[in-house]
Coordinates of C-alpha atoms and ligand atoms in Angstrom, one line a residue:
Chain W
M1 CA -38.4 -15.7 10.5
K2 CA -36.1 -16.9 13.3
R3 CA -33.6 -19.6 12.6
L4 CA -31.4 -21.7 14.8
I5 CA -27.7 -21.2 14.7
E6 CA -24.8 -22.6 16.7
L7 CA -22.2 -20.2 17.9
T8 CA -19.2 -20.8 20.2
V9 CA -18.7 -17.7 22.3
N10 CA -15.7 -17.5 24.6
G11 CA -15.3 -21.3 24.4
E12 CA -18.9 -22.1 25.2
L13 CA -21.3 -23.5 22.6
H14 CA -24.7 -21.8 22.3
E15 CA -27.7 -22.7 20.3
L16 CA -29.6 -19.6 19.5
A17 CA -32.8 -18.6 17.6
V18 CA -32.0 -15.4 15.7
E19 CA -33.8 -13.1 13.3
P20 CA -32.1 -12.6 9.9
Q21 CA -31.5 -8.9 10.6
A22 CA -29.9 -9.5 14.0
T23 CA -26.3 -8.5 14.0
L24 CA -23.6 -10.4 15.9
L25 CA -23.5 -7.3 18.2
D26 CA -27.3 -7.5 18.8
V27 CA -27.1 -11.2 19.8
L28 CA -24.0 -10.8 22.0
R29 CA -25.5 -7.9 23.9
E30 CA -29.2 -8.7 24.0
Q31 CA -29.4 -12.5 23.8
L32 CA -26.2 -13.5 25.6
G33 CA -26.0 -10.5 27.9
L34 CA -22.3 -9.9 27.0
T35 CA -22.4 -6.1 27.2
G36 CA -18.6 -5.7 27.2
T37 CA -18.9 -5.4 23.4
K38 CA -20.1 -1.8 22.8
E39 CA -22.1 -0.1 20.1
G40 CA -20.7 3.3 19.2
C41 CA -21.7 4.2 15.7
G42 CA -23.4 1.0 14.4
T43 CA -22.0 1.7 10.9
G44 CA -18.4 0.5 10.9
E45 CA -16.5 3.7 11.8
C46 CA -15.6 3.5 15.5
G47 CA -14.4 0.0 16.2
S48 CA -16.0 -0.2 19.7
C49 CA -17.9 -3.3 18.6
T50 CA -14.7 -5.2 17.6
V51 CA -14.7 -8.9 18.4
L52 CA -12.6 -11.8 17.2
L53 CA -14.4 -14.1 14.7
A54 CA -12.4 -17.2 14.1
G55 CA -9.5 -15.3 15.6
R56 CA -9.7 -12.3 13.3
P57 CA -10.9 -8.8 14.3
V58 CA -14.2 -7.9 12.8
L59 CA -16.9 -5.3 13.5
S60 CA -19.8 -7.1 15.1
C61 CA -22.2 -4.3 14.1
L62 CA -21.7 -5.1 10.4
V63 CA -21.8 -8.9 10.7
L64 CA -25.1 -10.8 10.8
A65 CA -25.4 -13.4 13.5
M66 CA -26.5 -15.9 10.8
E67 CA -23.3 -15.4 8.9
C68 CA -21.5 -16.7 12.0
Q69 CA -23.2 -20.1 12.0
G70 CA -20.7 -22.7 13.4
Q71 CA -18.0 -20.2 14.1
E72 CA -16.0 -19.1 17.2
V73 CA -16.3 -15.7 18.7
T74 CA -14.1 -14.1 21.3
T75 CA -15.4 -11.1 23.2
I76 CA -13.6 -9.0 25.8
E77 CA -15.3 -11.2 28.5
G78 CA -13.4 -14.2 27.1
L79 CA -9.8 -12.9 27.3
S80 CA -8.9 -13.3 31.0
V81 CA -8.4 -16.7 32.5
D82 CA -9.5 -17.3 36.1
G83 CA -9.4 -13.5 36.7
R84 CA -5.8 -13.3 35.3
L85 CA -5.6 -10.4 32.8
T86 CA -3.9 -11.0 29.5
P87 CA -0.7 -8.9 28.9
V88 CA -2.7 -6.5 26.7
Q89 CA -5.3 -5.9 29.4
Q90 CA -2.7 -5.6 32.1
A91 CA -0.7 -3.1 30.0
F92 CA -3.8 -1.0 29.5
Q93 CA -4.3 -0.9 33.2
D94 CA -0.6 -0.2 34.0
R95 CA -0.3 2.6 31.5
G96 CA -3.6 4.3 32.3
A97 CA -4.8 3.7 28.8
V98 CA -8.4 3.6 30.0
Q99 CA -10.5 6.7 30.8
C100 CA -14.2 6.4 30.3
G101 CA -13.6 2.8 29.0
F102 CA -16.1 2.8 26.2
C103 CA -13.5 2.2 23.5
T104 CA -11.4 -0.2 25.6
P105 CA -12.9 -3.6 24.8
G106 CA -12.5 -2.9 21.1
M107 CA -9.1 -1.4 21.5
V108 CA -7.9 -4.4 23.6
L109 CA -9.2 -6.9 21.0
A110 CA -7.8 -5.0 18.1
A111 CA -4.4 -4.8 19.9
T112 CA -4.6 -8.5 20.8
A113 CA -5.2 -9.3 17.1
L114 CA -2.3 -7.0 16.1
L115 CA 0.2 -8.6 18.5
T116 CA -0.9 -12.1 17.5
E117 CA -0.1 -11.4 13.9
N118 CA 2.9 -9.1 14.5
P119 CA 4.5 -9.6 18.0
R120 CA 7.0 -6.8 17.5
P121 CA 5.1 -3.9 15.9
S122 CA 6.7 -0.5 15.3
E123 CA 4.9 2.6 16.4
A124 CA 3.7 3.1 12.9
E125 CA 2.4 -0.5 12.7
I126 CA 0.6 0.0 16.1
K127 CA -1.1 3.1 14.7
K128 CA -2.1 1.3 11.5
G129 CA -3.3 -1.7 13.5
L130 CA -5.6 0.5 15.7
E131 CA -6.7 2.9 12.9
G132 CA -10.2 1.5 13.1
N133 CA -10.7 2.2 16.8
L134 CA -11.7 5.7 17.9
C135 CA -11.1 7.0 21.5
R136 CA -12.6 10.3 22.5
C137 CA -10.7 10.4 25.9
T138 CA -7.1 9.4 26.0
G139 CA -5.6 11.2 23.0
Y140 CA -4.2 7.7 22.0
N141 CA -0.7 8.3 23.5
K142 CA -1.4 6.0 26.6
I143 CA -3.0 3.4 24.3
I144 CA 0.1 3.3 22.1
E145 CA 2.3 3.1 25.1
A146 CA 0.2 0.2 26.5
V147 CA 0.5 -1.8 23.3
K148 CA 4.3 -1.3 23.3
L149 CA 4.4 -2.5 26.9
A150 CA 2.2 -5.5 26.1
A151 CA 4.4 -6.4 23.2
E152 CA 7.4 -6.4 25.6
S153 CA 5.7 -8.7 28.0
F154 CA 4.4 -10.9 25.1
N155 CA 7.9 -11.3 23.8
Q156 CA 9.4 -12.0 27.3
K157 CA 7.3 -15.1 27.5
Chain I
M1 CA -28.7 1.2 15.0
H2 CA -30.7 -1.8 13.7
L3 CA -31.1 -3.3 10.3
P4 CA -34.5 -3.4 8.7
K5 CA -36.2 -6.8 8.4
F6 CA -35.4 -9.1 5.5
D7 CA -35.3 -12.8 4.6
Y8 CA -31.9 -14.5 4.5
E9 CA -30.6 -17.1 2.1
R10 CA -27.1 -18.5 2.2
L11 CA -25.8 -19.3 -1.3
T12 CA -23.7 -22.4 -1.5
S13 CA -22.9 -22.7 -5.2
A14 CA -22.7 -20.6 -8.4
E15 CA -25.7 -22.5 -9.8
E16 CA -27.8 -21.7 -6.7
A17 CA -26.7 -18.1 -7.0
G18 CA -28.0 -18.0 -10.6
R19 CA -31.3 -19.7 -9.6
L20 CA -32.1 -17.4 -6.7
L21 CA -31.0 -14.2 -8.4
G22 CA -33.3 -15.2 -11.3
R23 CA -36.2 -15.9 -8.9
Y24 CA -35.9 -12.7 -6.8
G25 CA -34.4 -10.3 -9.3
G26 CA -34.5 -6.7 -8.0
D27 CA -36.1 -7.8 -4.6
A28 CA -32.8 -9.4 -3.5
R29 CA -29.4 -8.0 -2.8
L30 CA -26.2 -9.9 -2.7
V31 CA -24.0 -9.4 0.3
A32 CA -20.4 -10.3 0.4
G33 CA -18.6 -8.6 3.3
G34 CA -21.5 -6.3 4.1
T35 CA -19.3 -3.4 4.9
D36 CA -20.9 -1.2 2.3
L37 CA -24.4 -2.7 2.1
F38 CA -25.2 -2.9 5.9
P39 CA -24.4 0.7 6.7
R40 CA -26.6 1.8 3.7
M41 CA -29.4 -0.4 5.0
K42 CA -29.0 0.9 8.5
Y43 CA -29.3 4.5 7.1
G44 CA -32.5 3.4 5.4
L45 CA -31.2 3.9 1.9
L46 CA -32.4 0.6 0.7
R47 CA -34.6 -2.1 2.0
P48 CA -34.2 -5.4 0.1
R49 CA -36.7 -8.1 0.7
V50 CA -34.1 -10.9 0.6
I51 CA -30.4 -10.9 1.4
L52 CA -28.4 -13.5 -0.5
D53 CA -25.3 -14.2 1.5
M54 CA -22.3 -15.1 -0.7
K55 CA -20.1 -16.2 2.1
G56 CA -21.1 -19.8 1.6
L57 CA -19.5 -19.7 -1.9
S58 CA -16.0 -21.1 -2.1
V59 CA -13.2 -18.5 -1.9
K60 CA -10.8 -19.3 -4.6
S61 CA -7.1 -18.7 -3.6
P62 CA -5.2 -16.4 -5.9
E63 CA -3.5 -18.3 -8.7
V64 CA -1.4 -17.7 -11.8
N65 CA -2.7 -19.5 -14.9
G66 CA -0.8 -20.9 -17.9
D67 CA -0.6 -17.5 -19.7
G68 CA 0.8 -15.8 -16.6
N69 CA -2.4 -14.0 -15.7
L70 CA -3.3 -13.6 -12.0
R71 CA -6.8 -14.8 -11.2
L72 CA -8.5 -13.7 -8.0
G73 CA -11.9 -14.8 -6.7
A74 CA -14.4 -12.0 -6.1
M75 CA -14.9 -13.3 -2.6
T76 CA -11.3 -12.8 -1.6
S77 CA -11.1 -10.5 1.4
L78 CA -9.1 -7.3 1.1
A79 CA -7.0 -8.3 4.2
G80 CA -6.4 -11.6 2.5
L81 CA -5.3 -9.9 -0.7
A82 CA -2.9 -7.6 1.0
R83 CA -1.3 -10.6 2.9
D84 CA -1.2 -13.0 0.0
P85 CA 2.5 -13.6 -1.2
L86 CA 1.4 -14.2 -4.8
V87 CA -0.6 -11.0 -5.0
R88 CA 2.2 -9.1 -3.4
E89 CA 4.6 -10.5 -6.0
K90 CA 2.4 -10.3 -9.1
A91 CA 0.2 -7.2 -8.3
P92 CA 1.8 -5.2 -5.5
L93 CA -0.2 -2.2 -6.7
L94 CA -3.4 -4.0 -5.8
A95 CA -2.1 -5.1 -2.4
E96 CA -1.1 -1.5 -1.7
A97 CA -4.5 -0.1 -2.7
A98 CA -6.3 -2.8 -0.7
L99 CA -4.4 -1.8 2.4
G100 CA -5.8 1.7 2.2
V101 CA -9.4 0.6 2.5
G102 CA -11.1 1.3 5.8
S103 CA -9.5 -0.3 8.9
V104 CA -8.1 -3.7 9.8
Q105 CA -11.6 -4.8 10.8
V106 CA -13.2 -3.5 7.7
R107 CA -10.6 -5.2 5.4
E108 CA -11.0 -8.5 7.2
R109 CA -14.7 -8.7 6.0
A110 CA -14.6 -6.5 2.9
T111 CA -14.2 -8.4 -0.4
L112 CA -12.7 -7.5 -3.7
G113 CA -16.0 -8.1 -5.5
G114 CA -17.8 -5.8 -3.1
N115 CA -15.2 -3.1 -3.6
I116 CA -15.6 -3.3 -7.4
C117 CA -19.4 -3.1 -6.9
L118 CA -19.3 -0.2 -4.4
E119 CA -22.1 2.2 -4.6
T120 CA -21.3 5.8 -5.6
R121 CA -21.2 8.1 -2.6
C122 CA -22.3 11.6 -1.6
L123 CA -22.1 13.6 1.6
Y124 CA -25.9 14.2 1.5
Y125 CA -26.9 10.7 0.3
N126 CA -24.9 8.6 2.7
Q127 CA -26.6 9.4 5.9
S128 CA -30.0 8.8 7.5
H129 CA -32.7 11.1 6.2
T130 CA -35.0 11.3 9.2
F131 CA -34.7 15.0 10.0
Q132 CA -32.5 16.5 7.3
F133 CA -32.6 16.3 3.5
T134 CA -35.9 14.4 3.8
Q135 CA -36.9 15.2 0.2
A136 CA -35.5 12.5 -2.0
C137 CA -32.5 13.5 -4.2
F138 CA -31.8 11.9 -7.6
K139 CA -29.9 9.0 -6.0
R140 CA -32.9 8.2 -3.8
G141 CA -35.3 8.3 -6.8
G142 CA -36.2 12.0 -6.5
D143 CA -35.5 14.9 -8.7
L144 CA -33.2 17.3 -6.9
C145 CA -29.6 17.5 -5.9
Y146 CA -28.5 18.9 -2.5
L147 CA -24.9 19.3 -3.6
V148 CA -25.7 21.5 -6.5
P149 CA -29.1 23.1 -5.9
G150 CA -30.8 23.3 -9.3
G151 CA -28.5 20.6 -10.6
K152 CA -29.9 18.3 -13.4
K153 CA -28.4 15.0 -12.4
C154 CA -26.8 13.0 -9.6
L155 CA -23.1 13.9 -8.9
A156 CA -22.2 11.1 -6.4
V157 CA -18.6 9.8 -6.9
F158 CA -17.1 6.4 -7.1
C159 CA -14.6 6.0 -4.3
A160 CA -13.4 2.3 -4.3
D161 CA -9.7 2.2 -3.8
T162 CA -8.8 -1.0 -5.5
V163 CA -10.5 -0.1 -8.8
P164 CA -8.1 2.6 -10.1
A165 CA -5.3 0.1 -9.3
L166 CA -7.0 -2.7 -11.1
I167 CA -7.8 -0.5 -14.2
S168 CA -4.1 0.6 -14.4
L169 CA -3.1 -3.0 -14.3
G170 CA -5.4 -3.8 -17.2
A171 CA -7.7 -6.1 -15.2
S172 CA -10.9 -7.7 -16.5
I173 CA -13.7 -9.3 -14.5
G174 CA -15.9 -12.3 -15.0
I175 CA -19.6 -11.7 -14.6
G176 CA -21.9 -14.8 -14.0
G177 CA -25.6 -14.8 -14.8
P178 CA -28.4 -16.7 -16.4
G179 CA -26.5 -16.8 -19.7
G180 CA -23.3 -18.1 -18.3
V181 CA -20.1 -16.2 -17.6
R182 CA -19.1 -13.1 -19.6
R183 CA -15.8 -11.3 -19.3
I184 CA -15.3 -7.6 -19.7
L185 CA -12.5 -5.1 -19.2
L186 CA -13.0 -3.6 -15.7
E187 CA -12.8 -0.1 -17.2
K188 CA -15.9 -0.9 -19.2
F189 CA -17.9 -1.9 -16.1
Y190 CA -18.5 1.7 -15.0
T191 CA -21.3 3.6 -16.7
G192 CA -20.5 7.1 -15.6
D193 CA -24.1 7.4 -14.4
A194 CA -24.0 8.1 -10.6
V195 CA -27.5 6.6 -10.1
Q196 CA -26.7 3.3 -11.9
P197 CA -22.9 3.3 -11.8
L198 CA -22.4 -0.4 -12.7
A199 CA -23.0 -2.2 -16.0
I200 CA -24.5 -5.3 -14.3
S201 CA -28.1 -6.6 -14.0
P202 CA -29.7 -7.7 -10.8
T203 CA -29.5 -11.3 -11.9
E204 CA -25.7 -11.2 -12.3
L205 CA -22.7 -11.3 -10.0
V206 CA -19.0 -10.6 -10.3
T207 CA -17.2 -13.9 -10.0
E208 CA -13.5 -13.2 -10.6
V209 CA -10.8 -10.7 -11.5
I210 CA -8.1 -11.4 -14.0
I211 CA -4.9 -9.3 -14.0
P212 CA -2.5 -9.7 -17.0
A213 CA 1.1 -10.6 -16.2
R214 CA 3.3 -7.6 -15.3
P215 CA 5.6 -6.3 -18.0
R216 CA 9.2 -7.4 -17.8
I217 CA 10.4 -3.9 -17.2
G218 CA 8.1 -1.5 -15.5
G219 CA 6.7 -0.2 -12.2
E220 CA 3.5 0.9 -10.5
A221 CA 2.4 3.2 -7.7
F222 CA -0.8 4.1 -5.9
A223 CA -1.6 7.4 -4.1
K224 CA -4.6 8.1 -1.9
F225 CA -5.3 11.5 -0.5
S226 CA -7.7 11.9 2.5
V227 CA -7.7 14.4 5.3
R228 CA -7.3 12.1 8.3
G229 CA -5.3 9.5 6.4
G230 CA -7.2 6.5 8.0
V231 CA -10.6 5.0 7.9
E232 CA -11.7 7.5 5.4
F233 CA -12.9 7.4 1.8
A234 CA -10.5 9.1 -0.6
A235 CA -10.7 12.7 -1.7
V236 CA -8.6 11.6 -4.7
T237 CA -6.8 8.4 -5.7
A238 CA -4.3 7.9 -8.5
A239 CA -2.9 4.6 -9.7
V240 CA 0.0 4.7 -12.2
A241 CA 1.5 1.8 -14.1
L242 CA 4.5 2.3 -16.5
R243 CA 5.9 -0.1 -19.0
M244 CA 9.6 0.7 -19.8
E245 CA 11.9 0.2 -22.7
S246 CA 14.8 -2.2 -22.3
D247 CA 17.0 0.7 -21.3
G248 CA 15.0 0.9 -18.1
A249 CA 14.8 4.7 -18.4
T250 CA 12.4 5.3 -21.3
C251 CA 8.6 4.9 -20.8
S252 CA 7.0 2.8 -23.6
A253 CA 3.4 2.9 -22.2
A254 CA 1.6 4.4 -19.3
V255 CA -1.8 4.0 -17.6
I256 CA -2.9 6.7 -15.2
T257 CA -6.3 6.1 -13.5
V258 CA -7.9 8.6 -11.2
G259 CA -10.6 7.7 -8.6
A260 CA -13.1 9.4 -6.3
V261 CA -13.7 12.6 -8.4
S262 CA -16.4 11.4 -10.7
P263 CA -19.2 8.7 -10.9
A264 CA -16.8 6.4 -12.7
P265 CA -13.0 6.0 -12.4
R266 CA -11.2 8.1 -15.1
R267 CA -8.2 7.5 -17.3
A268 CA -5.9 10.5 -17.8
R269 CA -5.2 9.6 -21.4
K270 CA -3.4 12.8 -22.5
A271 CA -1.2 12.7 -19.5
E272 CA -0.4 9.0 -20.4
E273 CA 0.5 10.0 -24.0
A274 CA 2.8 12.7 -22.7
L275 CA 4.9 10.0 -21.0
Q276 CA 5.1 7.7 -23.9
G277 CA 8.5 7.4 -25.6
K278 CA 10.1 9.9 -23.1
R279 CA 12.9 9.4 -20.6
L280 CA 11.7 9.6 -17.1
S281 CA 12.6 12.9 -15.3
P282 CA 11.1 15.1 -12.6
E283 CA 10.2 17.7 -15.3
L284 CA 8.3 15.1 -17.3
F285 CA 6.4 14.0 -14.2
G286 CA 5.4 17.6 -13.4
E287 CA 4.2 18.1 -17.0
S288 CA 2.2 14.9 -17.2
A289 CA 0.5 15.6 -13.8
R290 CA -0.3 19.1 -15.1
I291 CA -1.9 17.7 -18.2
A292 CA -3.9 15.2 -16.1
A293 CA -5.2 18.1 -13.9
G294 CA -6.2 19.9 -17.1
E295 CA -8.1 17.0 -18.8
I296 CA -10.0 15.7 -15.7
S297 CA -12.6 17.9 -14.2
P298 CA -13.2 16.7 -10.6
L299 CA -16.6 17.0 -9.2
P300 CA -16.8 18.7 -5.8
H301 CA -17.5 16.1 -3.1
H302 CA -17.5 15.6 0.7
G303 CA -16.7 19.2 1.3
F304 CA -13.8 19.5 -1.1
S305 CA -14.2 22.1 -3.8
A306 CA -13.4 21.3 -7.5
P307 CA -10.4 23.6 -7.7
Y308 CA -8.9 22.1 -4.5
L309 CA -9.4 18.6 -5.9
R310 CA -7.8 19.6 -9.2
E311 CA -4.7 20.7 -7.3
C312 CA -4.8 17.5 -5.2
L313 CA -5.1 15.4 -8.3
E314 CA -2.0 17.0 -9.8
V315 CA 0.1 16.6 -6.7
Q316 CA -1.0 12.9 -6.2
I317 CA -0.2 12.0 -9.8
R318 CA 3.1 13.7 -9.7
R319 CA 4.0 11.9 -6.4
A320 CA 2.8 8.5 -7.8
L321 CA 5.0 9.0 -10.9
E322 CA 8.0 9.9 -8.7
A323 CA 7.3 6.8 -6.6
V324 CA 7.2 4.6 -9.8
A325 CA 10.5 6.0 -11.0
K326 CA 12.1 4.8 -7.8
R327 CA 10.6 1.3 -8.2
V328 CA 11.2 0.6 -11.9
R329 CA 12.4 -3.0 -12.1
S330 CA 14.8 -4.1 -14.8
Ligands
LIG401 C1 -15.7 2.7 8.1 C2 -15.6 2.3 6.7 C3 -14.6 2.8 5.9 C4 -14.5 2.4 4.6 N1 -13.5 2.9 3.8 C5 -13.3 2.6 2.5 C6 -12.2 3.1 1.8 O1 -11.4 3.8 2.3 N2 -12.1 2.7 0.5 C7 -13.0 1.9 -0.1 O2 -12.9 1.6 -1.3 N3 -14.1 1.5 0.6 C8 -14.3 1.8 1.9 N4 -15.3 1.3 2.6 C9 -16.4 0.6 1.9 C10 -16.3 -0.9 1.9 O3 -15.8 -1.4 3.1 C11 -15.4 -1.5 0.8 O4 -15.7 -0.8 -0.4 C12 -15.6 -3.0 0.6 O5 -14.6 -3.5 -0.3 C13 -16.9 -3.4 0.1 O6 -16.9 -4.8 0.0 P1 -17.9 -5.8 0.8 O7 -17.6 -7.2 0.4 O8 -18.0 -5.5 2.2 O9 -19.3 -5.3 0.0 P2 -20.8 -5.5 0.4 O10 -21.2 -4.5 1.3 O11 -21.1 -6.9 0.7 O12 -21.4 -5.2 -1.1 C14 -21.3 -3.9 -1.7 C15 -22.2 -3.8 -2.9 O13 -21.8 -4.7 -3.9 C16 -22.7 -5.7 -4.2 N5 -21.9 -6.9 -4.4 C17 -21.0 -7.4 -3.5 N6 -20.3 -8.4 -4.0 C18 -20.8 -8.5 -5.3 C19 -20.5 -9.4 -6.4 N7 -19.5 -10.4 -6.3 N8 -21.2 -9.3 -7.5 C20 -22.1 -8.3 -7.7 N9 -22.5 -7.5 -6.7 C21 -21.8 -7.6 -5.5 C22 -23.7 -5.7 -3.0 O14 -24.9 -6.2 -3.4 C23 -23.6 -4.3 -2.6 O15 -24.5 -3.5 -3.3 C24 -15.5 1.6 4.0 C25 -16.5 1.1 4.7 C26 -16.6 1.4 6.1 C27 -17.7 0.9 6.9
LIG402 S1 -20.3 0.2 16.5 FE1 -19.4 -1.1 15.1 S2 -17.9 0.2 14.3 FE2 -18.9 1.6 15.6
LIG403 S1 -11.3 5.8 27.0 FE1 -13.1 7.0 26.6 S2 -13.3 6.6 24.5 FE2 -11.4 5.8 24.9

């Protein structure tokens, strides 16, 4: 049976009728049309469905929409302000850390969460912070370079 | 991939949990972080009629009580555990083991209680059975084993990373149910039966974890071996805790717990005895690890053969012992 939940997505409050078995990923993509969040595996292994829930990175394919009642969600669509990219997004672009782009929303959100918690990560910490995000194109080097660059621009501010 | 249909109830108190568990019994499933349950439901391995969401239950912060024991709520997230200053000070072995689970995103949702109640796993069982392995194996209620054709019982293994660490620390758990709360040593919570690995009924839930105070002189270490080294269940884990004499060099008591190679975590008791009363040395570590590899027979799992795992186990225990020797506090 559908139930009503309140969900703040990228700063905007939505009232949504959701089925119990709908995941946060299902609702973001299918009810709200926010298709930036990707489904790779659906079972927690690839990280492409990563979003920030109350500021923390989670896998939207393994969270029920109902579990998020009253909470705040940030998806890739909610990062840039007036078309201005965040330092992480800009660094991914500048370093060529995007190829097919399927992993990119999850990577960018995981990297954003990492830098929020640890603004000066070592390379080992970057790898640990992104261990849950698979990329089948870049070979990861460009992504790690991008996170280092983003950390520099974070810290210059 | 979509979840099958179910009804949803959000638990708000322990009393309500007891009442609803009593009402639904085997038709309901508790969900804490969902990082183990939801993938299994997506694969079609179970189809509960009702999901009882525990996230409305209060999450108790870690605290040290009067007798020096560390008390942790079952709903504490693994990320929260690994970050918590009190846990890092009083049970660094647990924080270390928790950090090895899954990925950042998994640990953010995954709970300690869910890790303790993790289902046993098998390469053949943990997948969708729509075109391969369609005949039910022991774990799915059938009467065959894909891992060992002709085998007489299920050989799925228990892979939770925090559990060997907790057992080596002497942890016990609180289990709440219709008859109140009972407390048992965590080691006794595992039946050794891969089909029903946990000594808990469908009307009960794990409420808390209690870890005794650390010995004044001692040290601990955790080792996890997996092929990729990230977002992967263990091939073998070993958690070692040593209590030392006042000289800081002689071992007075040891606990070695091995995970992922059997349906229940295993103590390497002979290897523990070999350490007792001896001065720590590289030779002693080698000998104790050899004894452990002799007394524990690993089940082959996830593509690893039993002889390979036996060697891994010896190496991981030796390394864990070497790491403890470097960390002994006095
Ligand atoms: C990609 C990926 C990688 C993973 N890697 C690892 C790993 O390396 N090591 C590891 O140990 N695990 C791993 N896991 C499994 C899982 O994430 C963890 O074991 C986690 O701690 C489970 O906790 P949870 O709260 O999410 O459990 P849930 O999925 O909510 O529950 C797990 C089971 O326990 C029951 N349950 C939960 N809480 C209680 C309670 N308080 N009382 C009674 N029953 C309860 C549930 O009904 C369910 O059957 C991985 C999972 C994924 C998706
Ligand atoms: S789609 Fe969620 S982790 Fe792969
Ligand atoms: S850019 Fe294609 S998967 Fe990462």
